Tab-separated table of C-alpha atoms in Angstrom:
chain	number	residue	atom	x	y	z
A	203	MET	CA	-38.376	-9.685	18.514
A	204	LYS	CA	-36.773	-12.498	16.514
A	205	GLU	CA	-40.131	-14.220	16.064
A	206	LEU	CA	-41.664	-10.992	14.762
A	207	LEU	CA	-38.860	-10.668	12.195
A	208	TYR	CA	-39.356	-14.266	11.006
A	209	LEU	CA	-43.116	-13.779	10.831
A	210	SER	CA	-42.779	-10.604	8.767
A	211	ILE	CA	-40.337	-12.268	6.340
A	212	LEU	CA	-42.642	-15.266	5.929
A	213	THR	CA	-45.612	-12.975	5.386
A	214	ILE	CA	-43.829	-10.915	2.751
A	215	PHE	CA	-42.580	-13.933	0.815
A	216	SER	CA	-45.666	-16.106	1.195
A	217	HIS	CA	-47.138	-17.666	-1.924
A	218	GLN	CA	-50.149	-15.359	-1.828
A	219	ASN	CA	-48.027	-12.199	-1.800
A	220	LYS	CA	-45.530	-13.524	-4.341
A	221	ARG	CA	-47.756	-12.471	-7.224
A	222	ILE	CA	-48.191	-8.978	-5.777
A	223	LEU	CA	-44.447	-8.503	-5.154
A	224	TRP	CA	-43.347	-9.746	-8.561
A	225	GLY	CA	-46.131	-7.895	-10.331
A	226	THR	CA	-45.279	-4.633	-8.600
A	227	PHE	CA	-41.487	-4.649	-8.528
A	228	ILE	CA	-40.390	-6.696	-11.491
A	229	ARG	CA	-42.097	-5.826	-14.729
A	230	LYS	CA	-40.799	-4.873	-18.096
A	231	MET	CA	-40.417	-1.109	-18.428
A	232	ASN	CA	-38.786	1.058	-21.005
A	233	LYS	CA	-36.411	3.858	-20.103
A	234	ASN	CA	-39.092	6.552	-20.109
A	235	ASN	CA	-41.661	4.581	-18.114
A	236	ILE	CA	-39.899	4.149	-14.766
A	237	PRO	CA	-42.327	4.927	-11.930
A	238	PHE	CA	-41.692	7.801	-9.543
A	239	TRP	CA	-41.360	5.591	-6.449
A	240	ARG	CA	-38.781	3.415	-8.183
A	241	LYS	CA	-36.631	6.415	-9.124
A	242	PHE	CA	-37.144	7.860	-5.632
A	243	LEU	CA	-35.884	4.721	-3.863
A	244	GLY	CA	-33.360	3.712	-6.527
A	245	SER	CA	-31.718	7.126	-6.464
A	246	PHE	CA	-31.640	7.053	-2.632
A	247	PHE	CA	-34.149	9.865	-2.218
A	248	PHE	CA	-32.995	11.618	-5.431
A	249	ILE	CA	-29.384	11.960	-4.299
A	250	GLY	CA	-28.501	9.990	-7.433
A	251	LYS	CA	-29.853	12.826	-9.576
A	252	ILE	CA	-27.038	15.109	-8.364
A	253	LYS	CA	-23.743	15.103	-10.287
A	254	GLY	CA	-21.490	12.683	-8.397
A	255	GLY	CA	-24.520	11.090	-6.749
A	256	GLY	CA	-22.765	7.765	-6.169
A	257	THR	CA	-20.072	9.431	-4.100
A	258	TYR	CA	-22.614	11.474	-2.137
A	259	THR	CA	-24.699	8.357	-1.503
A	260	SER	CA	-21.605	6.497	-0.281
A	261	ILE	CA	-20.635	9.340	2.060
A	262	ILE	CA	-24.138	9.636	3.532
A	263	ALA	CA	-24.364	5.850	3.820
A	264	GLY	CA	-20.949	5.765	5.480
A	265	PHE	CA	-22.113	8.133	8.196
A	266	LEU	CA	-25.386	6.213	8.606
A	267	PHE	CA	-23.600	2.894	8.944
A	268	TYR	CA	-21.028	4.493	11.236
A	269	TYR	CA	-23.955	5.159	13.565
A	270	PHE	CA	-25.339	1.628	13.102
A	271	LEU	CA	-22.001	-0.035	13.969
A	272	ASP	CA	-22.896	0.355	17.652
A	273	TRP	CA	-25.834	-1.967	17.116
A	274	ASN	CA	-25.911	-5.729	17.274
A	275	SER	CA	-24.048	-7.227	14.301
A	276	VAL	CA	-27.031	-9.459	13.490
A	277	LEU	CA	-29.308	-6.420	13.225
A	278	TYR	CA	-26.717	-4.585	11.111
A	279	SER	CA	-26.418	-7.634	8.846
A	280	GLY	CA	-30.203	-7.763	8.504
A	281	ILE	CA	-30.298	-4.117	7.448
A	282	ALA	CA	-27.470	-4.698	4.947
A	283	VAL	CA	-29.166	-7.771	3.453
A	284	GLY	CA	-32.460	-5.868	3.222
A	285	ILE	CA	-30.757	-3.042	1.318
A	286	ILE	CA	-29.094	-5.536	-1.035
A	287	ILE	CA	-32.407	-7.294	-1.736
A	288	LEU	CA	-34.157	-3.972	-2.347
A	289	ALA	CA	-31.377	-2.867	-4.717
A	290	ILE	CA	-31.593	-6.148	-6.664
A	291	ILE	CA	-35.379	-5.929	-6.929
A	292	LEU	CA	-35.352	-2.305	-8.066
A	293	SER	CA	-32.562	-2.850	-10.609
A	294	TYR	CA	-33.747	-6.213	-11.919
A	295	ASP	CA	-34.988	-5.159	-15.347
A	296	LEU	CA	-32.946	-2.008	-15.912
A	297	LYS	CA	-31.084	-2.311	-19.197
A	298	LYS	CA	-27.913	-0.592	-17.968
A	299	ASP	CA	-26.388	0.929	-14.853
A	300	PHE	CA	-28.019	4.355	-14.891
A	301	SER	CA	-26.092	7.102	-13.124
A	302	TRP	CA	-29.184	8.010	-11.070
A	303	PHE	CA	-29.445	4.481	-9.607
A	304	THR	CA	-27.317	4.765	-6.459
A	305	LEU	CA	-28.954	2.194	-4.197
A	306	ASP	CA	-26.197	-0.212	-5.256
A	307	GLU	CA	-23.626	2.152	-3.716
A	308	LEU	CA	-25.641	2.056	-0.500
A	309	ALA	CA	-25.503	-1.761	-0.539
A	310	GLY	CA	-21.758	-1.782	-1.246
A	311	THR	CA	-21.089	0.701	1.541
A	312	ALA	CA	-23.102	-1.452	3.948
A	313	LEU	CA	-20.895	-4.435	3.113
A	314	THR	CA	-17.732	-2.364	3.413
A	315	PHE	CA	-18.354	-1.624	7.091
A	316	ALA	CA	-19.903	-4.963	8.107
A	317	PHE	CA	-18.289	-6.465	11.238
A	318	HIS	CA	-15.851	-3.587	11.766
A	319	THR	CA	-15.308	-1.405	14.794
A	320	LYS	CA	-16.597	2.143	14.979
A	321	THR	CA	-13.577	4.377	14.392
A	322	ILE	CA	-13.003	7.462	12.256
A	323	PRO	CA	-10.048	5.865	10.366
A	324	THR	CA	-12.276	2.899	9.499
A	325	LEU	CA	-14.914	5.283	8.134
A	326	VAL	CA	-12.493	7.364	6.064
A	327	ILE	CA	-10.393	4.482	4.722
A	328	GLY	CA	-13.489	2.381	4.031
A	329	LEU	CA	-15.202	5.123	2.030
A	330	ILE	CA	-12.088	5.911	-0.007
A	331	VAL	CA	-11.259	2.271	-0.738
A	332	PHE	CA	-14.857	1.388	-1.637
A	333	ARG	CA	-15.145	4.312	-4.061
A	334	ILE	CA	-11.801	3.384	-5.660
A	335	PHE	CA	-12.924	-0.217	-6.197
A	336	ASP	CA	-16.336	0.963	-7.376
A	337	ILE	CA	-15.108	3.556	-9.869
A	338	PHE	CA	-12.000	1.738	-11.160
A	339	LYS	CA	-13.427	-1.754	-11.424
A	340	LEU	CA	-11.113	-4.741	-11.465
A	341	PRO	CA	-11.404	-6.712	-14.748
A	342	PHE	CA	-13.403	-9.594	-13.245
A	343	ILE	CA	-15.799	-7.119	-11.608
A	344	LYS	CA	-16.340	-5.373	-14.950
A	345	ARG	CA	-17.422	-8.708	-16.482
A	346	LEU	CA	-20.022	-9.179	-13.728
A	347	GLU	CA	-22.002	-6.205	-15.063
A	348	ARG	CA	-23.198	-8.395	-17.955
A	349	VAL	CA	-25.092	-10.659	-15.543
A	350	LYS	CA	-28.819	-9.926	-15.029
A	351	THR	CA	-28.232	-8.506	-11.526
A	352	GLY	CA	-24.795	-7.119	-12.438
A	353	ILE	CA	-25.833	-3.532	-11.731
A	354	VAL	CA	-25.810	-4.341	-8.019
A	355	LEU	CA	-23.376	-7.263	-8.101
A	356	ASP	CA	-20.348	-5.162	-9.058
A	357	ASP	CA	-20.911	-2.879	-6.050
A	358	ILE	CA	-21.443	-5.851	-3.741
A	359	ILE	CA	-18.116	-7.346	-4.834
A	360	ALA	CA	-16.421	-3.928	-4.479
A	361	GLY	CA	-17.870	-3.677	-0.947
A	362	LEU	CA	-16.614	-7.151	-0.034
A	363	ILE	CA	-13.131	-6.385	-1.387
A	364	ALA	CA	-13.094	-3.069	0.519
A	365	ASN	CA	-14.190	-4.944	3.656
A	366	GLY	CA	-11.300	-7.381	3.238
A	367	PHE	CA	-8.930	-4.472	2.652
A	368	LEU	CA	-10.126	-2.883	5.918
A	369	TRP	CA	-9.406	-6.134	7.769
A	370	ILE	CA	-5.881	-6.231	6.319
A	371	VAL	CA	-5.266	-2.583	7.280
A	372	ARG	CA	-6.639	-3.217	10.758
A	373	TYR	CA	-4.456	-6.305	11.211
A	374	LEU	CA	-1.300	-4.515	10.029
A	375	TRP	CA	-2.130	-1.454	12.125
A	376	ILE	CA	-2.357	-3.555	15.301
A	377	LEU	CA	0.957	-5.269	14.551
A	378	ARG	CA	2.864	-1.958	14.384
């Protein structure tokens, strides 16, 4: 299984396919010329088109990752890294953080629950804390949005901070 994963990664990122990947995913587009498939994936199957789509995406992702927490942590990490890479590729040349682009919330939610146990309090606290850090950005996170991949980077940092917050809550909860 591990060999198959390595082989598929090497095949995707081989020199021959590099031109195809970069030509397909990363090209200059204006606001009105975003392909259907890119909006479909970037909006997490058009959930981002709904008012409050980021919150809905986070809730759905929370329940999905709640299910995945039973899996091997290496497999979960691979899924999370794959989502992050896909979000970076799809958001690479977007001029701003469009409200319909909610794949970054999916990536942040994946990082929020990484290496945690499967409990309902973890799910609820993790979702609330991630959305708080995502909506009310800390000043240094707000500055990250100016970076080329800042659309996704701010949610990744919010997910990592929420993950750390969950570890602190878990540690304090066990001590009491």
